[in-house]
Amino acid sequence: MREDMKSLISDTFTRMLEKEDLDKISVTKLIGECHISRQTFYYHFKDIMDVLEWTFRRATQELAQKSLNTENRIESLTEYVTFVRNNRKKLDRLLYSRRWVQIEGILVDAVTVYLSEIARNRIPSPGLSVDDMEVMLRFYASGMVGVLLQYVNKPNLNEEKLVIQIEKIITGKMFPGRHNENTI
């Protein structure tokens, strides 16, 4: 039941985000849309940003699972790019809010988790320390967030080419003489 209520609040929040900016979504508006009490909301979440983070974690888990069901890295990355494109309007509303710095951090965290899941299930042990792996994943996550937010709305974007370019970067193929298959 607890997860069902969290999902109801999260799904309602997501629908609201399709229509209005994050800065205009208050706990009062959200509980009104959910038809729940303030007490019920605060039992499950601390505030609106807590709802956003939980929503991102759930979406990241679902996306990672979909990506793991693909045949290769290109298909996995295609799933990710498609997800960003399909949710671009909501992402724009988040990024143009007063809390964009916090939201960008949440996005990078979500992509780091996504890449970690893909790496854990798709490549043999890369022989990196935990600290090195964390830095590498954050580096790639920050880059992917930045590139996708810059490119995904461009007219005439060749998504297939972008996916191949991202795959070349994370596998080291983009840098001649530096090819290493043990990267993500």
PDB file of C-alpha atoms in Angstrom:
ATOM      1  CA  MET A   1       0.000   0.000   0.000  1.00  0.00           C
ATOM      2  CA  ARG A   2       2.843   2.404   0.859  1.00  0.00           C
ATOM      3  CA  GLU A   3       4.418   2.054  -2.591  1.00  0.00           C
ATOM      4  CA  ASP A   4       1.003   2.457  -4.233  1.00  0.00           C
ATOM      5  CA  MET A   5       0.475   5.785  -2.457  1.00  0.00           C
ATOM      6  CA  LYS A   6       3.983   6.934  -3.344  1.00  0.00           C
ATOM      7  CA  SER A   7       3.295   5.975  -6.960  1.00  0.00           C
ATOM      8  CA  LEU A   8      -0.014   7.856  -6.933  1.00  0.00           C
ATOM      9  CA  ILE A   9       1.691  10.994  -5.630  1.00  0.00           C
ATOM     10  CA  SER A  10       4.588  10.606  -8.071  1.00  0.00           C
ATOM     11  CA  ASP A  11       2.354   9.950 -11.088  1.00  0.00           C
ATOM     12  CA  THR A  12       0.161  12.929 -10.203  1.00  0.00           C
ATOM     13  CA  PHE A  13       3.245  15.112  -9.803  1.00  0.00           C
ATOM     14  CA  THR A  14       4.487  13.961 -13.230  1.00  0.00           C
ATOM     15  CA  ARG A  15       1.138  14.810 -14.860  1.00  0.00           C
ATOM     16  CA  MET A  16       1.164  18.231 -13.209  1.00  0.00           C
ATOM     17  CA  LEU A  17       4.698  18.823 -14.486  1.00  0.00           C
ATOM     18  CA  GLU A  18       3.471  18.314 -18.041  1.00  0.00           C
ATOM     19  CA  LYS A  19       1.204  21.348 -17.612  1.00  0.00           C
ATOM     20  CA  GLU A  20       3.027  23.706 -15.275  1.00  0.00           C
ATOM     21  CA  ASP A  21       6.460  24.723 -14.061  1.00  0.00           C
ATOM     22  CA  LEU A  22       7.981  23.067 -11.027  1.00  0.00           C
ATOM     23  CA  ASP A  23       8.007  26.383  -9.165  1.00  0.00           C
ATOM     24  CA  LYS A  24       4.201  26.489  -9.391  1.00  0.00           C
ATOM     25  CA  ILE A  25       3.640  22.989  -8.031  1.00  0.00           C
ATOM     26  CA  SER A  26       3.097  23.200  -4.292  1.00  0.00           C
ATOM     27  CA  VAL A  27       2.324  20.518  -1.752  1.00  0.00           C
ATOM     28  CA  THR A  28      -1.152  22.044  -1.426  1.00  0.00           C
ATOM     29  CA  LYS A  29      -1.796  21.769  -5.180  1.00  0.00           C
ATOM     30  CA  LEU A  30      -0.368  18.257  -5.324  1.00  0.00           C
ATOM     31  CA  ILE A  31      -2.438  16.896  -2.439  1.00  0.00           C
ATOM     32  CA  GLY A  32      -5.508  18.527  -3.976  1.00  0.00           C
ATOM     33  CA  GLU A  33      -4.865  16.749  -7.271  1.00  0.00           C
ATOM     34  CA  CYS A  34      -4.195  13.466  -5.443  1.00  0.00           C
ATOM     35  CA  HIS A  35      -7.254  13.854  -3.181  1.00  0.00           C
ATOM     36  CA  ILE A  36      -5.177  12.991  -0.127  1.00  0.00           C
ATOM     37  CA  SER A  37      -4.529  14.699   3.189  1.00  0.00           C
ATOM     38  CA  ARG A  38      -1.449  16.746   3.988  1.00  0.00           C
ATOM     39  CA  GLN A  39      -0.648  14.163   6.660  1.00  0.00           C
ATOM     40  CA  THR A  40      -0.679  11.372   4.056  1.00  0.00           C
ATOM     41  CA  PHE A  41       1.675  13.359   1.829  1.00  0.00           C
ATOM     42  CA  TYR A  42       4.143  14.037   4.648  1.00  0.00           C
ATOM     43  CA  TYR A  43       4.025  10.415   5.745  1.00  0.00           C
ATOM     44  CA  HIS A  44       5.478   9.469   2.350  1.00  0.00           C
ATOM     45  CA  PHE A  45       7.561  12.512   1.326  1.00  0.00           C
ATOM     46  CA  LYS A  46       9.381  15.423   2.958  1.00  0.00           C
ATOM     47  CA  ASP A  47       8.609  17.971   0.243  1.00  0.00           C
ATOM     48  CA  ILE A  48       8.174  18.448  -3.510  1.00  0.00           C
ATOM     49  CA  MET A  49      11.877  17.833  -4.175  1.00  0.00           C
ATOM     50  CA  ASP A  50      11.634  14.523  -2.328  1.00  0.00           C
ATOM     51  CA  VAL A  51       8.792  13.553  -4.697  1.00  0.00           C
ATOM     52  CA  LEU A  52      10.968  14.564  -7.649  1.00  0.00           C
ATOM     53  CA  GLU A  53      13.938  12.519  -6.438  1.00  0.00           C
ATOM     54  CA  TRP A  54      11.777   9.442  -5.788  1.00  0.00           C
ATOM     55  CA  THR A  55      10.197   9.850  -9.237  1.00  0.00           C
ATOM     56  CA  PHE A  56      13.647  10.048 -10.866  1.00  0.00           C
ATOM     57  CA  ARG A  57      14.882   6.976  -8.980  1.00  0.00           C
ATOM     58  CA  ARG A  58      11.840   4.976 -10.078  1.00  0.00           C
ATOM     59  CA  ALA A  59      12.186   6.140 -13.704  1.00  0.00           C
ATOM     60  CA  THR A  60      15.911   5.348 -13.625  1.00  0.00           C
ATOM     61  CA  GLN A  61      15.245   1.822 -12.369  1.00  0.00           C
ATOM     62  CA  GLU A  62      12.632   1.251 -15.082  1.00  0.00           C
ATOM     63  CA  LEU A  63      14.919   2.668 -17.771  1.00  0.00           C
ATOM     64  CA  ALA A  64      17.879   0.582 -16.594  1.00  0.00           C
ATOM     65  CA  GLN A  65      15.730  -2.541 -16.692  1.00  0.00           C
ATOM     66  CA  LYS A  66      14.541  -1.746 -20.230  1.00  0.00           C
ATOM     67  CA  SER A  67      18.127  -1.071 -21.285  1.00  0.00           C
ATOM     68  CA  LEU A  68      19.340  -4.340 -19.810  1.00  0.00           C
ATOM     69  CA  ASN A  69      16.779  -6.163 -21.930  1.00  0.00           C
ATOM     70  CA  THR A  70      18.418  -4.828 -25.083  1.00  0.00           C
ATOM     71  CA  GLU A  71      21.032  -6.669 -27.102  1.00  0.00           C
ATOM     72  CA  ASN A  72      23.938  -4.205 -26.859  1.00  0.00           C
ATOM     73  CA  ARG A  73      25.216  -0.791 -25.728  1.00  0.00           C
ATOM     74  CA  ILE A  74      23.843   1.000 -28.786  1.00  0.00           C
ATOM     75  CA  GLU A  75      20.318  -0.241 -28.077  1.00  0.00           C
ATOM     76  CA  SER A  76      20.752   0.594 -24.371  1.00  0.00           C
ATOM     77  CA  LEU A  77      21.819   4.139 -25.189  1.00  0.00           C
ATOM     78  CA  THR A  78      19.002   4.441 -27.713  1.00  0.00           C
ATOM     79  CA  GLU A  79      16.548   3.623 -24.910  1.00  0.00           C
ATOM     80  CA  TYR A  80      18.098   6.402 -22.848  1.00  0.00           C
ATOM     81  CA  VAL A  81      18.040   9.014 -25.634  1.00  0.00           C
ATOM     82  CA  THR A  82      14.440   8.097 -26.459  1.00  0.00           C
ATOM     83  CA  PHE A  83      13.484   8.497 -22.797  1.00  0.00           C
ATOM     84  CA  VAL A  84      15.068  11.963 -22.688  1.00  0.00           C
ATOM     85  CA  ARG A  85      13.353  12.995 -25.941  1.00  0.00           C
ATOM     86  CA  ASN A  86       9.965  11.707 -24.750  1.00  0.00           C
ATOM     87  CA  ASN A  87      10.301  13.559 -21.441  1.00  0.00           C
ATOM     88  CA  ARG A  88      11.986  16.686 -22.773  1.00  0.00           C
ATOM     89  CA  LYS A  89       9.086  19.030 -21.970  1.00  0.00           C
ATOM     90  CA  LYS A  90       9.095  17.922 -18.327  1.00  0.00           C
ATOM     91  CA  LEU A  91      12.877  18.148 -18.162  1.00  0.00           C
ATOM     92  CA  ASP A  92      12.738  21.701 -19.543  1.00  0.00           C
ATOM     93  CA  ARG A  93      10.202  22.658 -16.884  1.00  0.00           C
ATOM     94  CA  LEU A  94      12.534  21.268 -14.239  1.00  0.00           C
ATOM     95  CA  LEU A  95      15.683  22.870 -15.586  1.00  0.00           C
ATOM     96  CA  TYR A  96      14.112  26.300 -15.931  1.00  0.00           C
ATOM     97  CA  SER A  97      12.979  26.333 -12.317  1.00  0.00           C
ATOM     98  CA  ARG A  98      14.628  28.169  -9.436  1.00  0.00           C
ATOM     99  CA  ARG A  99      16.006  24.811  -8.276  1.00  0.00           C
ATOM    100  CA  TRP A 100      17.827  23.946 -11.503  1.00  0.00           C
ATOM    101  CA  VAL A 101      21.200  23.417  -9.785  1.00  0.00           C
ATOM    102  CA  GLN A 102      19.665  20.858  -7.417  1.00  0.00           C
ATOM    103  CA  ILE A 103      17.748  19.270 -10.298  1.00  0.00           C
ATOM    104  CA  GLU A 104      20.852  19.007 -12.442  1.00  0.00           C
ATOM    105  CA  GLY A 105      22.517  17.160  -9.551  1.00  0.00           C
ATOM    106  CA  ILE A 106      19.536  14.808  -9.303  1.00  0.00           C
ATOM    107  CA  LEU A 107      19.747  14.165 -13.066  1.00  0.00           C
ATOM    108  CA  VAL A 108      23.464  13.379 -12.850  1.00  0.00           C
ATOM    109  CA  ASP A 109      22.825  11.082  -9.876  1.00  0.00           C
ATOM    110  CA  ALA A 110      20.083   9.291 -11.821  1.00  0.00           C
ATOM    111  CA  VAL A 111      22.283   8.839 -14.900  1.00  0.00           C
ATOM    112  CA  THR A 112      25.149   7.648 -12.683  1.00  0.00           C
ATOM    113  CA  VAL A 113      22.882   4.946 -11.256  1.00  0.00           C
ATOM    114  CA  TYR A 114      21.704   4.089 -14.781  1.00  0.00           C
ATOM    115  CA  LEU A 115      25.280   3.755 -16.098  1.00  0.00           C
ATOM    116  CA  SER A 116      26.319   1.792 -13.023  1.00  0.00           C
ATOM    117  CA  GLU A 117      23.561  -0.758 -13.635  1.00  0.00           C
ATOM    118  CA  ILE A 118      24.463  -1.036 -17.306  1.00  0.00           C
ATOM    119  CA  ALA A 119      28.178  -1.390 -16.496  1.00  0.00           C
ATOM    120  CA  ARG A 120      27.572  -3.967 -13.775  1.00  0.00           C
ATOM    121  CA  ASN A 121      25.471  -6.125 -16.083  1.00  0.00           C
ATOM    122  CA  ARG A 122      27.147  -5.564 -19.455  1.00  0.00           C
ATOM    123  CA  ILE A 123      30.906  -5.590 -19.000  1.00  0.00           C
ATOM    124  CA  PRO A 124      33.347  -7.773 -17.154  1.00  0.00           C
ATOM    125  CA  SER A 125      35.084  -6.253 -14.145  1.00  0.00           C
ATOM    126  CA  PRO A 126      36.928  -3.223 -15.509  1.00  0.00           C
ATOM    127  CA  GLY A 127      39.709  -3.594 -12.944  1.00  0.00           C
ATOM    128  CA  LEU A 128      39.076  -0.171 -11.426  1.00  0.00           C
ATOM    129  CA  SER A 129      38.952   0.760  -7.773  1.00  0.00           C
ATOM    130  CA  VAL A 130      35.547   1.710  -6.379  1.00  0.00           C
ATOM    131  CA  ASP A 131      36.667   5.355  -6.188  1.00  0.00           C
ATOM    132  CA  ASP A 132      37.913   5.361  -9.800  1.00  0.00           C
ATOM    133  CA  MET A 133      34.710   3.703 -11.000  1.00  0.00           C
ATOM    134  CA  GLU A 134      32.588   6.304  -9.185  1.00  0.00           C
ATOM    135  CA  VAL A 135      34.520   9.205 -10.719  1.00  0.00           C
ATOM    136  CA  MET A 136      34.343   7.633 -14.177  1.00  0.00           C
ATOM    137  CA  LEU A 137      30.581   7.043 -13.904  1.00  0.00           C
ATOM    138  CA  ARG A 138      29.957  10.601 -12.658  1.00  0.00           C
ATOM    139  CA  PHE A 139      32.121  11.984 -15.450  1.00  0.00           C
ATOM    140  CA  TYR A 140      30.159  10.104 -18.103  1.00  0.00           C
ATOM    141  CA  ALA A 141      26.835  10.894 -16.419  1.00  0.00           C
ATOM    142  CA  SER A 142      27.610  14.616 -16.318  1.00  0.00           C
ATOM    143  CA  GLY A 143      28.632  14.544 -19.946  1.00  0.00           C
ATOM    144  CA  MET A 144      25.572  12.582 -21.048  1.00  0.00           C
ATOM    145  CA  VAL A 145      23.213  14.906 -19.192  1.00  0.00           C
ATOM    146  CA  GLY A 146      24.896  17.959 -20.706  1.00  0.00           C
ATOM    147  CA  VAL A 147      25.045  16.609 -24.251  1.00  0.00           C
ATOM    148  CA  LEU A 148      21.493  15.306 -24.273  1.00  0.00           C
ATOM    149  CA  LEU A 149      20.037  18.487 -22.844  1.00  0.00           C
ATOM    150  CA  GLN A 150      21.930  20.499 -25.470  1.00  0.00           C
ATOM    151  CA  TYR A 151      21.216  18.274 -28.461  1.00  0.00           C
ATOM    152  CA  VAL A 152      17.902  16.496 -28.012  1.00  0.00           C
ATOM    153  CA  ASN A 153      15.779  19.487 -29.100  1.00  0.00           C
ATOM    154  CA  LYS A 154      17.891  20.451 -32.082  1.00  0.00           C
ATOM    155  CA  PRO A 155      15.993  20.402 -35.346  1.00  0.00           C
ATOM    156  CA  ASN A 156      17.215  17.753 -37.756  1.00  0.00           C
ATOM    157  CA  LEU A 157      19.014  15.884 -34.981  1.00  0.00           C
ATOM    158  CA  ASN A 158      20.180  12.480 -36.121  1.00  0.00           C
ATOM    159  CA  GLU A 159      19.541  10.549 -32.892  1.00  0.00           C
ATOM    160  CA  GLU A 160      21.119   7.389 -34.263  1.00  0.00           C
ATOM    161  CA  LYS A 161      24.339   9.261 -34.992  1.00  0.00           C
ATOM    162  CA  LEU A 162      24.278  10.893 -31.533  1.00  0.00           C
ATOM    163  CA  VAL A 163      23.870   7.495 -29.868  1.00  0.00           C
ATOM    164  CA  ILE A 164      26.829   6.128 -31.843  1.00  0.00           C
ATOM    165  CA  GLN A 165      28.918   9.158 -30.879  1.00  0.00           C
ATOM    166  CA  ILE A 166      28.073   8.733 -27.185  1.00  0.00           C
ATOM    167  CA  GLU A 167      28.890   5.028 -27.421  1.00  0.00           C
ATOM    168  CA  LYS A 168      32.253   5.865 -29.017  1.00  0.00           C
ATOM    169  CA  ILE A 169      33.046   8.240 -26.160  1.00  0.00           C
ATOM    170  CA  ILE A 170      32.170   5.833 -23.353  1.00  0.00           C
ATOM    171  CA  THR A 171      34.028   2.945 -24.963  1.00  0.00           C
ATOM    172  CA  GLY A 172      37.113   5.022 -25.756  1.00  0.00           C
ATOM    173  CA  LYS A 173      36.700   4.568 -29.524  1.00  0.00           C
ATOM    174  CA  MET A 174      36.400   8.316 -30.133  1.00  0.00           C
ATOM    175  CA  PHE A 175      40.022   8.854 -29.128  1.00  0.00           C
ATOM    176  CA  PRO A 176      42.346   7.185 -31.676  1.00  0.00           C
ATOM    177  CA  GLY A 177      45.099   5.134 -30.092  1.00  0.00           C
ATOM    178  CA  ARG A 178      43.261   5.078 -26.776  1.00  0.00           C
ATOM    179  CA  HIS A 179      40.806   2.257 -27.457  1.00  0.00           C
ATOM    180  CA  ASN A 180      39.787   0.339 -24.323  1.00  0.00           C
ATOM    181  CA  GLU A 181      36.899  -2.158 -24.387  1.00  0.00           C
ATOM    182  CA  ASN A 182      36.640  -2.283 -20.602  1.00  0.00           C
ATOM    183  CA  THR A 183      34.862   1.030 -20.274  1.00  0.00           C
ATOM    184  CA  ILE A 184      31.123   1.285 -20.053  1.00  0.00           C
TER     185      ILE A 184
END
